[in-house]
Every structure is written in C-alpha cells, then in structure tokens.
Amino acid sequence: MRRLITRLAVAAALIAASAACGSSSPSTGTGGSNQVDNVKVGVIPIVDVAPIYLGKEKGFFSNRKINLTLESGQGGAAIVPGVVSGQFQFGFSNVTSLMIAQTQGVPLKGVANGNNSTGKDGEDFGAVVVKGDSPIQSAKDLAGKKVAVNTLKNIGDTSVRASVRKAGGDPSTVEFVEIAFAQMPAALDAGQVDAAWVVEPSLAAVKAAGGRIIASNFVDVAPDLTVALYFTSEKLLADNPDLVKRFQEAMQESLTYADAHPDEVRKVLSTYTKIDAATLSTLVLPKWPAQPNRASLEELAKLGQQDGLFTKAPDLDKLLP
Amino acid sequence: MTLIERTSGGGQTAAPASGDARRGRRRGSAAWLGLAGLGTLLAVMEIVPRVGLVSSKYFPPTSRIAEALAAEVTDQAFWVALGDTLKGWALGLLIATVAGAALGVLIGAVPLLREYTASTIEFLRPIPSVALIPLAVLLFGTDIRSTLLLVVYASFWQVLVQVLYGVQDVDPVADETARSYGLSTIARVRYVLWPTALPYVMTGVRLAAAVALVLAITAELVIGAPGLGARIAVAQTSNAVPDMYALVTVTGLLGVLVNLGARAVERRTLAWHQSVRGEVAA
C-alpha cells in the first residue's frame, strides 16, 4: 500500500515537475543579505534525523538566516513529491529511494549527508534479528525463510541479500514481506516472520524481548555505508544556490555536532519522538559524518541494479552533493 | 444554518408528553446496555493481555492505556493536535455539506443535468479518497489543506448522493400544486423540494461526519499533516505502544461523539418529520 502510494507520488511528481512546478515556494527569494529564508524540510520522526533537530536547537540554521520548519511526513511517502513540487525546500530520504527516483527521471539533488551505519558488525543501528529460540544462526540460514522489511524493493531487501550472500547462502530463495518497523517486534514474536530487518527503536524492543542479532546488513554492504541523504530539487538549486549552500553548511555543522555529542542527541530525541527514557539510553545511534561515503554508495547502487531496483545505473555524480 | 432555522420552525409539532417519557425510558435502558457492553469490552481488554493470551508489550491492558491517556491529556501538544484534527474535520464537513447540498439540489432539480452527470458521479464516487494522497501532497504538502482535500472528497459524495435521492423523492402532486399556485422556482425549492430532501440531507451529513473523521485521521497518519493522526504515527515509530492505543482510544471517542452529535442534530432538525415522530408512535 505504502509502496503504491510512493509510486503514484513519484509519477505525479514527474508530471508536476515538467508542467507547473514551483507554484508556491514562499521562501525562495534570491537570498538578499538581510533576508531570512523560511525553509521547510520534510523528515521522518526517527532517530536518523536527530542532527537536524539538534542543529535547529543549537542555532546552526538561524545563524545562517534560515528559519527552519521540520515537517515529519510519515513514512516518507510525502517527502519526495513534496520537495519536487516545492512544498518542502529540502527532504530526508534513504539513498536507495533517491537512486530509484533519479533513474526514473525525478529532478533531485543530494545536498548533505543523512546518516551512516556504525560499521560495527553486531552493533549497528539496524540489524537482521530473529527470536531468541530460533534455529537460524547466521544470515546463511535465511535461505527459504520469511524476512520482514519495511519496504520491498528498497534498501532493506537489497542489503539483507548482501548479508545472505556474504554468509554463503542463496539470497534468491529468501522470501521478503513488507511490515512497518513498528510492527516487526510483534510479528517476530508471533512467528509471522522468521526474521526481520529492524532499525532503532524497534531493534531495542526486539533485543529487550530476548531477540538475537544474526547479521548487520548495512555493514555487510560496505564498511561505512551512507544510508540516507538530505536532498533538494534541481529547481531550487538553480533558483537559489545561495540558500542551498547555507543549508548545506548548517547541515554539515549539525552532523558533526551530533556525532560528537551523543548525550545531546538522546535528549533531543525525546522532543520529537515518544521513545521512552529507558529505551533512549540503550539506543544504538547511527554515525553522522559530514560527507557521504561515495564508495559505499557505488556498492549499494551495484547491488540495487543486480536486484533489479533500477532499469539503468543511477548517476551518482548527478545525485551526490 | 438553514437547518437550525428549520428546527425552530418545526419545533411546535412536539411529540406527546407520554411518548416522550416512554422514549426517554427506552433510550435510558439502551444507554445502560451500551455502557455495559463497553465495560465488558474494557474488562476483556484488561484481562486478555494480563493472562498472557496476547503479549502485553504489543497489546497493553486497559489500565496501562488509561495511564498513558492520563499522561497524554496533560500534554499541551495533545490538545493542539486534537484541535487540528477537529478543525480539519469540521471545515471539511462544512465544505462538503454546503457543496453537496447546493450541487445536489441543482443537479437533482434539472433532469438534463442529472442525466448528463449520472455516469460521471458514478465514476468518481467510488474512488477512495486515500488514493488521492499523492495528489494532496503534491498540491498542498503536509499542511491542513491536504487533510481537507481528502475529507471533502470523501464526504462530498455521501451528501451529494443522498440529496440527489431526496430531490427525486419530491411528491409530484405537491410540486404541481405549488406550480399552479404560482410559486417561483426559489419558493418551490424552499417549500417543496428542500423539506422533502432534508431527511436525506441529514442522513448524508451523518454518514459524511463519520467518514470525514476517518479521513481526517487517515490523512494525518499517512501524510503527516498536523493532528491526532500524526501523533499516532510518531507514537508508532517510537514503539510507544500504550501511547499509541491511548490516542487510538481518543479517536474512537471522537467517533462516538461525532455520531451522537450528528444524531442529535438530525433529531432536532427533523422533529417535524414523520421518520422521527414515527419512532414515538411505534
């Protein structure tokens, strides 16, 4: 359902982009020196976007004459079309979704890094998990099993296949089913799926319920995988490169700050999520380097193409900041 | 607004006092039964997770949900969200009702127009409002106008179709009589067509009120437009299960209130009509 909506959204976005784009971008005045730009950013209310909330709190955006509003478009279905149509100036999305959009001709451009995997096997913010008493011991055993991912044909199944392959199993026999992250702990508990790819805070819930990590799928794709990016439309980039540049700088400062201050990250998480205090202290936080890791994205693009997510190779030169 | 006027106009045909009492008694016992049913449901929901039939982690017992609800109502952001949801609901319902009633009377009263639009209406009506989410996002982003688009689209047809039925229900003799007395078109709409159509309009509005609430919350949940739905989404992504159910409970309560309100309005507006008076006689 969600995927259908996303697809329709992308199709609609394409039409709008070619026809009547930029109907109501209130903020995109040509960056006068005293003018404050009102900027709306489409984000998802998850751990990954903590730096932008923290950066806003710290004044990294207001310093640069950006009046930031964060819109938490649920699930991200609204974000890409929102950015293309100019409702949002920037958005947050996982890199595979951006690659898919780009190969479909949606005019998007990455402007800043989103978040990266921790790169530590078994200690990443996302993992493939099974019930404590499951006979599955490693990703190799997933062959022929039912695995939950939040969205089919996206970063989840691609990276889980990478784990299976790396462990020496046959990824083609893994059966993926689509379940929202929030429902995965329950689905796993009830035995509806044999394994699940979860991210925080669902990962913490699974661990608390006695679940076991069998693979760190992001780590199996690349040692330091860039998982998501902040992006804008090519139109805004052409119309107001100064604003894009200021946003980029503010975002880089926010990322660096967040990466160095995990305690403040946990604190800011309590302002825009409802994760309870006990879970907050145990969450595995992602890494927030200021720059995306290009090599890791090349690897992910290759895997995506292998899995048939794109009809042609995504153009990383055009997509990356 | 016309509806309210109509109420005062029709007020004089009140039901006999004895009927009133009887109706009151019956409604009273029905209310008790209803409450008892709700109480049983709550008790079952308390017991089932406690005895371990379902995991209390994913399906918290009633008391735990009540606790979360108590915490929720002390949070100012909750009331803002509730206000946003109600605003989207009320505005959407108002637009849909006015547009549905006006267009319904117009289309219904002109046979040519009715023939001309029949297939179009039948084509557009079953399109689920939810399918318009991408369009809503594209046009309005995540603000309240996205919610309104979905709410109005879903509830408009409920009203329109009922009004169309209502207009067709006009007694030809009454209409001919009005004509032969030389009533103008506007007067005939006011005194013949509208009173006939009103019970249908009210049914349409009652159905639309419930649909509008469902769509308002759906829009917020899926698009992230501000409101209770968006709050549910945040609770969900945060694995705050009791909070999520607390908010879901609130939406359920809203639904009950909306339905009670719509019925009350309907009963008052149609106090003169035999469908309401008939209840007493039976």
Coordinates of C-alpha atoms in Angstrom, one line a residue:
Chain A
M1 CA 0.0 0.0 0.0
R2 CA 2.7 2.5 1.1
R3 CA 4.8 1.5 -1.9
L4 CA 1.8 2.0 -4.2
I5 CA 1.3 5.5 -2.8
T6 CA 5.0 6.2 -3.2
R7 CA 4.9 5.1 -6.8
L8 CA 1.9 7.2 -7.6
A9 CA 3.5 10.1 -5.8
V10 CA 6.7 9.8 -7.9
A11 CA 4.6 9.6 -11.0
A12 CA 2.6 12.6 -10.0
A13 CA 5.7 14.4 -9.1
L14 CA 7.2 13.9 -12.5
I15 CA 4.1 15.3 -14.2
A16 CA 4.1 18.3 -11.9
A17 CA 7.8 18.9 -12.3
S18 CA 7.5 19.1 -16.1
A19 CA 4.4 21.2 -16.0
A20 CA 3.5 23.6 -13.2
C21 CA 6.4 23.5 -10.8
G22 CA 7.2 26.0 -8.1
S23 CA 3.7 27.2 -7.6
S24 CA 4.1 28.3 -4.1
S25 CA 7.6 28.3 -2.7
P26 CA 7.3 31.1 -0.2
S27 CA 10.9 31.4 0.7
T28 CA 12.9 31.3 -2.4
G29 CA 13.6 34.9 -2.7
T30 CA 17.0 35.5 -4.2
G31 CA 19.0 35.5 -1.0
G32 CA 19.2 39.2 -0.1
S33 CA 21.8 39.8 2.6
N34 CA 19.3 40.7 5.3
Q35 CA 16.5 38.4 4.4
V36 CA 15.7 35.3 6.4
D37 CA 14.6 32.3 4.4
N38 CA 11.7 30.3 5.6
V39 CA 12.7 26.7 4.9
K40 CA 10.6 23.6 5.3
V41 CA 12.3 20.3 5.5
G42 CA 10.4 17.0 5.1
V43 CA 11.7 14.5 7.6
I44 CA 10.6 11.2 9.2
P45 CA 10.2 11.2 13.0
I46 CA 13.0 8.7 13.6
V47 CA 16.4 8.5 15.2
D48 CA 18.3 9.2 11.9
V49 CA 17.2 12.8 11.7
A50 CA 18.3 13.9 15.2
P51 CA 21.1 16.1 13.9
I52 CA 18.7 18.5 12.1
Y53 CA 16.6 18.8 15.2
L54 CA 19.7 19.4 17.3
G55 CA 21.2 21.8 14.8
K56 CA 18.0 23.8 14.8
E57 CA 18.1 23.9 18.6
K58 CA 21.7 25.0 18.6
G59 CA 21.0 27.8 16.1
F60 CA 23.2 26.4 13.3
F61 CA 20.4 27.3 10.9
S62 CA 19.2 30.6 12.3
N63 CA 22.9 31.7 12.2
R64 CA 22.7 31.3 8.5
K65 CA 19.5 33.2 8.1
I66 CA 17.4 30.1 7.8
N67 CA 14.2 29.8 9.6
L68 CA 13.8 26.1 9.8
T69 CA 10.5 24.2 10.0
L70 CA 10.6 20.4 10.3
E71 CA 7.7 18.6 8.8
S72 CA 7.6 15.0 9.8
G73 CA 5.9 13.4 6.8
Q74 CA 5.1 9.9 8.0
G75 CA 7.0 7.1 6.3
G76 CA 8.5 9.5 3.8
A77 CA 5.8 8.9 1.1
A78 CA 5.2 12.6 1.1
I79 CA 8.7 13.8 1.1
V80 CA 10.0 13.3 -2.5
P81 CA 6.9 14.7 -4.2
G82 CA 6.8 17.4 -1.5
V83 CA 10.3 18.5 -2.4
V84 CA 9.8 18.2 -6.2
S85 CA 6.6 20.3 -6.1
G86 CA 8.3 23.0 -3.9
Q87 CA 6.2 22.4 -0.7
F88 CA 9.4 21.5 1.0
Q89 CA 12.7 23.1 0.2
F90 CA 14.7 20.0 1.4
G91 CA 13.9 16.5 2.4
F92 CA 15.4 13.4 4.0
S93 CA 15.3 10.1 2.3
N94 CA 17.2 6.8 2.2
V95 CA 19.7 6.6 -0.6
T96 CA 18.1 3.7 -2.5
S97 CA 14.8 5.6 -2.7
L98 CA 16.8 8.5 -4.1
M99 CA 18.6 6.4 -6.6
I100 CA 15.2 4.9 -7.8
A101 CA 13.7 8.3 -8.1
Q102 CA 16.7 9.5 -10.0
T103 CA 16.7 6.7 -12.5
Q104 CA 13.0 7.4 -13.1
G105 CA 14.0 11.0 -14.0
V106 CA 12.8 12.8 -10.9
P107 CA 14.9 16.0 -10.7
L108 CA 16.6 15.6 -7.3
K109 CA 20.0 16.5 -6.0
G110 CA 21.6 15.4 -2.7
V111 CA 22.9 18.4 -0.6
A112 CA 24.1 16.9 2.6
N113 CA 24.8 13.6 4.3
G114 CA 22.0 12.0 6.2
N115 CA 23.4 9.2 8.3
N116 CA 25.8 6.3 8.1
S117 CA 25.9 2.8 9.5
T118 CA 28.2 2.5 12.5
G119 CA 30.2 0.0 10.5
K120 CA 30.5 -2.3 13.6
D121 CA 29.2 -5.8 13.0
G122 CA 26.6 -6.7 15.6
E123 CA 26.5 -3.1 16.9
D124 CA 24.7 -1.1 14.2
F125 CA 21.5 0.9 14.5
G126 CA 19.9 -1.6 12.1
A127 CA 20.1 -5.4 12.1
V128 CA 18.6 -8.6 11.0
V129 CA 17.1 -10.2 14.1
V130 CA 15.4 -13.5 15.0
K131 CA 13.7 -14.7 18.1
G132 CA 15.9 -15.9 20.9
D133 CA 15.0 -19.6 20.4
S134 CA 15.1 -19.5 16.6
P135 CA 17.2 -22.2 14.8
I136 CA 18.5 -19.5 12.5
Q137 CA 22.1 -18.9 13.5
S138 CA 23.5 -16.8 10.6
A139 CA 22.4 -14.9 7.5
K140 CA 23.2 -18.1 5.6
D141 CA 20.2 -19.8 7.2
L142 CA 17.8 -17.2 5.9
A143 CA 17.6 -19.1 2.6
G144 CA 14.0 -20.2 2.1
K145 CA 12.8 -18.2 5.2
K146 CA 10.4 -15.3 5.5
V147 CA 12.1 -12.0 6.3
A148 CA 10.3 -8.7 7.2
V149 CA 11.5 -5.5 5.6
N150 CA 9.7 -2.1 5.9
T151 CA 9.5 -1.6 2.1
L152 CA 10.0 -4.1 -0.6
K153 CA 12.5 -3.5 -3.4
N154 CA 14.4 -1.0 -1.4
I155 CA 17.5 -0.7 0.8
G156 CA 16.2 -3.4 3.2
D157 CA 15.9 -6.4 0.9
T158 CA 19.0 -5.4 -1.1
S159 CA 21.2 -5.2 2.0
V160 CA 19.7 -8.3 3.6
R161 CA 20.5 -10.2 0.3
A162 CA 24.1 -8.8 0.6
S163 CA 24.3 -10.4 4.1
V164 CA 23.0 -13.7 2.9
R165 CA 25.4 -13.7 0.0
K166 CA 28.3 -12.8 2.2
A167 CA 27.5 -15.6 4.7
G168 CA 27.5 -18.0 1.7
G169 CA 23.7 -18.5 1.4
D170 CA 21.4 -18.3 -1.6
P171 CA 19.7 -14.9 -1.4
S172 CA 17.3 -15.7 -4.3
T173 CA 15.2 -18.1 -2.0
V174 CA 14.7 -15.5 0.8
E175 CA 11.0 -14.5 0.9
F176 CA 10.6 -10.9 1.8
V177 CA 7.4 -9.5 3.3
E178 CA 6.5 -5.9 3.9
I179 CA 5.8 -4.9 7.5
A180 CA 6.3 -1.5 9.2
F181 CA 9.3 -1.3 11.5
A182 CA 7.0 -0.6 14.5
Q183 CA 5.1 -3.8 13.9
M184 CA 8.1 -6.0 13.4
P185 CA 8.8 -6.9 17.1
A186 CA 5.3 -8.2 17.4
A187 CA 5.4 -10.0 14.1
L188 CA 8.6 -11.7 15.0
D189 CA 7.3 -12.6 18.4
A190 CA 4.1 -14.1 17.0
G191 CA 6.1 -16.1 14.4
Q192 CA 4.6 -14.4 11.4
V193 CA 8.1 -14.0 10.1
D194 CA 11.3 -16.0 10.7
A195 CA 13.5 -12.9 10.8
A196 CA 13.2 -9.1 10.5
W197 CA 15.3 -6.3 9.4
V198 CA 14.7 -3.7 12.1
V199 CA 16.2 -0.3 13.0
E200 CA 16.1 1.6 16.3
P201 CA 14.0 1.9 18.4
S202 CA 12.3 -1.4 17.2
L203 CA 15.8 -3.0 17.4
A204 CA 15.9 -2.1 21.1
A205 CA 12.4 -3.6 21.6
V206 CA 13.5 -6.9 19.9
K207 CA 16.7 -7.1 22.0
A208 CA 14.7 -6.4 25.2
A209 CA 12.3 -9.2 24.3
G210 CA 15.3 -11.6 24.0
G211 CA 15.8 -11.4 20.2
R212 CA 19.1 -12.2 18.7
I213 CA 21.1 -10.3 16.0
I214 CA 22.2 -12.6 13.2
A215 CA 23.6 -10.0 10.8
S216 CA 24.3 -6.3 10.4
N217 CA 23.1 -5.9 6.9
F218 CA 24.4 -2.3 6.4
V219 CA 27.8 -3.4 7.4
D220 CA 27.6 -6.3 5.0
V221 CA 27.0 -3.9 2.1
A222 CA 30.0 -1.7 2.8
P223 CA 32.2 -0.9 5.8
D224 CA 30.9 2.6 6.2
L225 CA 27.6 2.7 4.4
T226 CA 25.8 6.0 3.8
V227 CA 22.1 5.2 4.4
A228 CA 20.3 8.4 3.8
L229 CA 20.8 11.9 2.4
Y230 CA 19.2 15.3 2.6
F231 CA 18.2 16.4 -0.8
T232 CA 16.6 19.3 -2.7
S233 CA 15.0 19.8 -6.1
E234 CA 17.2 20.8 -9.1
K235 CA 14.9 23.7 -9.5
L236 CA 15.7 25.2 -6.0
L237 CA 19.4 24.5 -6.7
A238 CA 19.2 26.5 -9.9
D239 CA 17.0 29.3 -8.4
N240 CA 18.7 29.8 -5.1
P241 CA 22.1 28.3 -4.9
D242 CA 23.0 30.5 -2.0
L243 CA 20.2 29.1 0.2
V244 CA 21.2 25.6 -0.8
K245 CA 24.8 26.4 0.2
R246 CA 23.8 27.8 3.5
F247 CA 21.6 24.8 4.3
Q248 CA 24.5 22.5 3.3
E249 CA 26.9 24.3 5.7
A250 CA 24.3 24.3 8.5
M251 CA 23.6 20.6 8.0
Q252 CA 27.3 19.7 8.0
E253 CA 27.8 21.6 11.2
S254 CA 24.7 19.8 12.7
L255 CA 26.0 16.4 11.7
T256 CA 29.5 17.0 13.1
Y257 CA 28.0 18.3 16.3
A258 CA 25.5 15.4 16.7
D259 CA 28.2 12.9 16.0
A260 CA 30.3 14.4 18.8
H261 CA 27.5 14.8 21.3
P262 CA 25.5 11.6 21.7
D263 CA 24.1 12.6 25.0
E264 CA 22.5 15.7 23.5
V265 CA 21.2 13.5 20.6
R266 CA 19.4 11.3 23.1
K267 CA 18.0 14.4 24.8
V268 CA 16.7 15.9 21.5
L269 CA 15.2 12.6 20.6
S270 CA 12.8 12.9 23.5
T271 CA 11.5 16.2 22.0
Y272 CA 10.2 14.8 18.7
T273 CA 9.7 11.1 19.3
K274 CA 7.9 9.3 22.1
I275 CA 10.6 6.8 22.8
D276 CA 10.6 6.1 26.5
A277 CA 13.5 7.2 28.6
A278 CA 14.8 3.7 29.4
T279 CA 15.0 2.8 25.7
L280 CA 16.6 6.1 24.8
S281 CA 19.6 5.4 26.9
T282 CA 20.2 2.0 25.2
L283 CA 19.6 3.0 21.6
V284 CA 22.5 2.3 19.1
L285 CA 22.9 5.7 17.4
P286 CA 23.9 5.9 13.7
K287 CA 27.1 7.7 12.7
W288 CA 26.8 11.2 11.3
P289 CA 29.8 12.0 9.2
A290 CA 29.6 15.4 7.4
Q291 CA 30.2 13.9 4.0
P292 CA 28.5 10.9 2.3
N293 CA 30.7 7.9 1.6
R294 CA 30.8 7.6 -2.2
A295 CA 32.4 4.2 -2.4
S296 CA 29.7 2.7 -0.2
L297 CA 27.0 4.2 -2.4
E298 CA 28.6 2.8 -5.5
E299 CA 28.5 -0.6 -3.9
L300 CA 24.8 -0.1 -2.9
A301 CA 23.9 1.1 -6.4
K302 CA 25.6 -2.1 -7.8
L303 CA 23.6 -4.3 -5.5
G304 CA 20.4 -2.4 -6.4
Q305 CA 21.0 -2.9 -10.0
Q306 CA 21.7 -6.5 -9.5
D307 CA 18.4 -6.9 -7.7
G308 CA 16.5 -5.1 -10.5
L309 CA 15.6 -2.0 -8.5
F310 CA 16.6 0.3 -11.3
T311 CA 16.4 -0.2 -15.0
K312 CA 19.7 1.7 -15.5
A313 CA 22.6 2.6 -13.3
P314 CA 21.9 5.6 -11.1
D315 CA 24.2 8.6 -11.9
L316 CA 25.9 9.2 -8.6
D317 CA 27.8 12.2 -10.0
K318 CA 24.5 13.9 -10.5
L319 CA 22.8 12.7 -7.3
L320 CA 25.6 13.3 -4.7
P321 CA 26.3 16.8 -3.3
Chain B
M1 CA -27.6 27.3 9.1
T2 CA -30.8 26.8 7.3
L3 CA -31.0 23.6 9.3
I4 CA -31.1 25.4 12.6
E5 CA -33.8 27.8 11.4
R6 CA -35.8 24.8 10.3
T7 CA -35.6 23.4 13.8
S8 CA -37.2 26.4 15.4
G9 CA -39.8 26.4 12.7
G10 CA -40.7 22.8 13.2
G11 CA -40.5 22.8 17.0
Q12 CA -44.2 23.3 17.6
T13 CA -45.0 19.8 16.4
A14 CA -43.5 18.3 19.6
A15 CA -44.3 14.7 20.4
P16 CA -46.9 14.0 23.1
A17 CA -45.6 14.0 26.6
S18 CA -46.3 10.4 27.4
G19 CA -44.4 9.3 24.2
D20 CA -41.6 11.5 25.4
A21 CA -41.4 9.7 28.7
R22 CA -41.6 6.3 27.1
R23 CA -38.9 7.2 24.6
G24 CA -36.8 8.5 27.4
R25 CA -37.1 5.3 29.3
R26 CA -36.3 3.2 26.3
R27 CA -33.3 5.3 25.5
G28 CA -32.2 5.1 29.1
S29 CA -32.1 1.3 29.2
A30 CA -30.4 1.2 25.8
A31 CA -27.7 3.6 27.1
W32 CA -27.2 1.3 30.1
L33 CA -26.9 -1.7 27.9
G34 CA -24.5 0.2 25.7
L35 CA -22.3 1.2 28.6
A36 CA -22.4 -2.4 30.0
G37 CA -21.2 -3.6 26.6
L38 CA -18.4 -1.1 26.6
G39 CA -17.5 -2.1 30.2
T40 CA -17.3 -5.7 29.2
L41 CA -15.0 -4.9 26.3
L42 CA -12.7 -2.9 28.5
A43 CA -12.6 -5.7 31.1
V44 CA -11.8 -8.2 28.4
M45 CA -9.1 -6.0 27.0
E46 CA -7.7 -5.7 30.6
I47 CA -7.7 -9.5 31.2
V48 CA -6.6 -10.8 27.8
P49 CA -3.1 -9.3 28.0
R50 CA -2.8 -10.0 31.7
V51 CA -3.3 -13.7 31.4
G52 CA -0.9 -13.8 28.5
L53 CA -3.2 -14.6 25.6
V54 CA -1.6 -11.7 23.8
S55 CA 1.7 -10.1 24.7
S56 CA 1.1 -7.0 27.0
K57 CA 4.1 -5.4 25.2
Y58 CA 2.2 -5.2 21.9
F59 CA -1.3 -5.1 23.3
P60 CA -1.2 -3.3 26.7
P61 CA -4.1 -3.9 29.2
T62 CA -6.8 -1.2 29.5
S63 CA -5.3 0.2 32.8
R64 CA -1.9 0.8 31.1
I65 CA -3.6 2.5 28.2
A66 CA -5.7 4.6 30.6
E67 CA -2.4 5.6 32.3
A68 CA -0.9 6.7 29.0
L69 CA -4.1 8.6 28.2
A70 CA -3.9 10.4 31.5
A71 CA -0.4 11.5 30.7
E72 CA -1.4 12.4 27.2
V73 CA -4.2 14.8 28.3
T74 CA -1.7 16.8 30.5
D75 CA 0.4 17.5 27.4
Q76 CA -0.5 20.7 25.7
A77 CA 0.7 19.4 22.3
F78 CA -2.1 16.8 22.6
W79 CA -4.8 19.4 22.7
V80 CA -3.2 21.3 19.8
A81 CA -3.3 18.1 17.8
L82 CA -6.9 17.4 18.8
G83 CA -7.8 20.9 17.7
D84 CA -6.0 20.4 14.4
T85 CA -8.0 17.2 13.8
L86 CA -11.3 18.8 14.8
K87 CA -10.6 21.8 12.6
G88 CA -9.8 19.6 9.6
W89 CA -12.9 17.5 10.3
A90 CA -15.3 20.4 10.8
L91 CA -14.1 22.6 7.9
G92 CA -14.0 19.6 5.6
L93 CA -17.5 18.5 6.6
L94 CA -18.9 22.1 6.2
I95 CA -17.4 22.5 2.8
A96 CA -18.7 19.0 1.7
T97 CA -22.1 19.6 3.1
V98 CA -22.6 23.0 1.6
A99 CA -21.2 22.0 -1.8
G100 CA -23.0 18.6 -1.7
A101 CA -26.4 20.1 -0.8
A102 CA -26.1 23.0 -3.3
L103 CA -24.9 20.9 -6.2
G104 CA -27.4 18.1 -5.3
V105 CA -30.4 20.4 -5.4
L106 CA -29.2 21.9 -8.7
I107 CA -28.4 18.6 -10.4
G108 CA -31.4 16.8 -9.0
A109 CA -33.8 19.6 -10.0
V110 CA -32.7 19.8 -13.6
P111 CA -33.3 16.4 -15.3
L112 CA -31.0 17.2 -18.2
L113 CA -28.2 17.9 -15.8
R114 CA -28.9 14.7 -13.9
E115 CA -28.7 12.6 -17.0
Y116 CA -25.6 14.5 -18.0
T117 CA -23.7 13.9 -14.7
A118 CA -25.0 10.5 -13.7
S119 CA -22.2 8.4 -15.1
T120 CA -19.5 10.9 -14.1
I121 CA -20.7 10.8 -10.5
E122 CA -20.9 7.0 -10.5
F123 CA -17.3 7.0 -11.9
L124 CA -15.9 9.5 -9.4
R125 CA -17.8 8.4 -6.3
P126 CA -16.1 5.0 -5.7
I127 CA -12.6 6.4 -6.0
P128 CA -11.1 6.0 -2.5
S129 CA -10.1 9.3 -1.0
V130 CA -6.9 7.7 0.1
A131 CA -5.8 7.2 -3.5
L132 CA -5.7 11.0 -3.7
I133 CA -2.9 11.3 -1.1
P134 CA -0.1 11.8 -3.7
L135 CA -2.2 14.5 -5.3
A136 CA -2.9 16.1 -2.0
V137 CA 0.8 16.1 -1.1
L138 CA 1.8 17.5 -4.4
L139 CA -0.6 20.3 -4.2
F140 CA -0.5 21.2 -0.5
G141 CA 2.4 19.4 1.1
T142 CA 1.7 18.3 4.7
D143 CA -0.5 21.2 5.9
I144 CA -4.2 21.1 6.7
R145 CA -5.3 21.7 3.1
S146 CA -4.1 18.1 2.3
T147 CA -6.4 16.8 5.0
L148 CA -9.2 19.0 3.7
L149 CA -8.8 17.7 0.2
L150 CA -9.2 14.1 1.4
V151 CA -12.0 14.9 3.8
V152 CA -14.0 16.9 1.4
Y153 CA -13.6 14.4 -1.4
A154 CA -14.8 11.5 0.8
S155 CA -17.7 13.2 2.5
F156 CA -18.9 15.3 -0.5
W157 CA -20.3 12.2 -2.3
Q158 CA -22.1 11.0 0.8
V159 CA -24.1 14.2 0.9
L160 CA -24.5 14.7 -2.8
V161 CA -25.9 11.2 -3.5
Q162 CA -28.3 11.5 -0.6
V163 CA -29.5 14.9 -1.8
L164 CA -30.0 13.5 -5.3
Y165 CA -32.2 10.7 -3.9
G166 CA -34.0 13.3 -1.8
V167 CA -34.8 15.6 -4.7
Q168 CA -36.2 12.7 -6.7
D169 CA -38.5 11.8 -3.8
V170 CA -40.5 15.1 -4.2
D171 CA -44.2 14.4 -4.4
P172 CA -45.2 15.3 -8.0
V173 CA -48.7 16.4 -6.7
A174 CA -47.2 18.7 -4.2
D175 CA -44.9 20.1 -6.8
E176 CA -47.7 20.6 -9.3
T177 CA -49.8 22.2 -6.6
A178 CA -47.0 24.7 -5.8
R179 CA -46.7 25.4 -9.5
S180 CA -50.3 26.0 -10.0
Y181 CA -50.3 28.4 -7.1
G182 CA -47.7 30.3 -9.0
L183 CA -44.7 29.8 -6.6
S184 CA -41.4 30.9 -8.0
T185 CA -38.6 28.4 -8.6
I186 CA -36.8 29.6 -5.5
A187 CA -40.0 29.3 -3.4
R188 CA -40.6 25.8 -4.7
V189 CA -37.1 24.8 -3.8
R190 CA -37.6 26.3 -0.4
Y191 CA -41.0 25.0 0.5
V192 CA -41.4 21.8 -1.5
L193 CA -38.1 20.4 -2.6
W194 CA -36.0 21.2 0.5
P195 CA -38.3 19.8 3.1
T196 CA -38.6 16.6 1.1
A197 CA -34.8 16.4 0.7
L198 CA -33.9 17.4 4.2
P199 CA -34.2 13.9 5.8
Y200 CA -31.9 12.6 3.1
V201 CA -29.5 15.5 3.6
M202 CA -29.4 14.8 7.3
T203 CA -28.6 11.1 6.6
G204 CA -25.9 12.2 4.2
V205 CA -24.4 14.6 6.7
R206 CA -24.5 11.9 9.4
L207 CA -22.7 9.5 7.2
A208 CA -20.3 12.2 6.0
A209 CA -19.5 13.2 9.6
A210 CA -18.2 9.8 10.3
V211 CA -16.3 9.4 7.0
A212 CA -14.8 12.9 7.5
L213 CA -13.4 11.9 10.8
V214 CA -11.9 8.7 9.5
L215 CA -10.3 10.5 6.5
A216 CA -9.0 13.4 8.7
I217 CA -7.1 11.0 10.9
T218 CA -6.0 8.9 7.9
A219 CA -4.6 11.9 6.2
E220 CA -2.7 12.9 9.2
L221 CA -1.4 9.4 9.8
V222 CA -0.2 8.8 6.2
I223 CA 0.8 12.3 5.1
G224 CA 1.9 13.6 8.5
A225 CA -0.4 16.6 8.4
P226 CA -0.7 18.0 11.9
G227 CA -3.2 16.4 14.2
L228 CA -4.0 13.3 16.2
G229 CA -3.1 11.0 13.3
A230 CA 0.4 12.4 13.0
R231 CA 0.7 12.0 16.8
I232 CA -0.3 8.3 16.5
A233 CA 2.3 7.9 13.7
V234 CA 5.0 9.3 16.0
A235 CA 4.0 7.1 18.9
Q236 CA 4.0 4.1 16.5
T237 CA 7.5 4.8 15.1
S238 CA 8.7 5.3 18.6
N239 CA 7.4 1.9 19.8
A240 CA 5.3 3.8 22.4
V241 CA 2.6 1.2 22.3
P242 CA 0.4 2.4 25.2
D243 CA 0.6 6.0 23.9
M244 CA -0.5 4.8 20.5
Y245 CA -3.5 3.0 21.9
A246 CA -4.3 5.9 24.1
L247 CA -4.5 8.1 21.1
V248 CA -6.5 5.5 19.1
T249 CA -8.9 5.4 22.0
V250 CA -9.3 9.2 21.7
T251 CA -10.1 8.9 18.0
G252 CA -12.7 6.2 18.9
L253 CA -14.3 8.5 21.5
L254 CA -14.3 11.3 18.9
G255 CA -16.2 9.0 16.6
V256 CA -18.8 8.3 19.2
L257 CA -19.2 12.0 20.0
V258 CA -19.5 12.8 16.3
N259 CA -22.1 10.2 15.8
L260 CA -24.1 11.3 18.9
G261 CA -23.9 14.9 17.8
A262 CA -25.0 14.1 14.3
R263 CA -27.9 12.1 15.6
A264 CA -28.9 14.9 17.9
V265 CA -28.8 17.4 15.1
E266 CA -30.8 15.1 12.9
R267 CA -33.4 14.5 15.5
R268 CA -33.8 18.2 16.2
T269 CA -33.8 19.3 12.6
L270 CA -36.3 16.7 11.6
A271 CA -38.5 16.9 14.7
W272 CA -41.4 17.7 12.4
H273 CA -40.8 14.8 10.1
Q274 CA -42.6 11.5 10.3
S275 CA -39.4 9.5 10.4
V276 CA -38.6 11.0 13.8
R277 CA -42.2 11.4 15.0
G278 CA -42.9 7.8 13.8
E279 CA -40.4 6.5 16.3
V280 CA -42.7 7.8 19.1
A281 CA -45.9 6.3 17.6
A282 CA -44.4 2.8 17.2

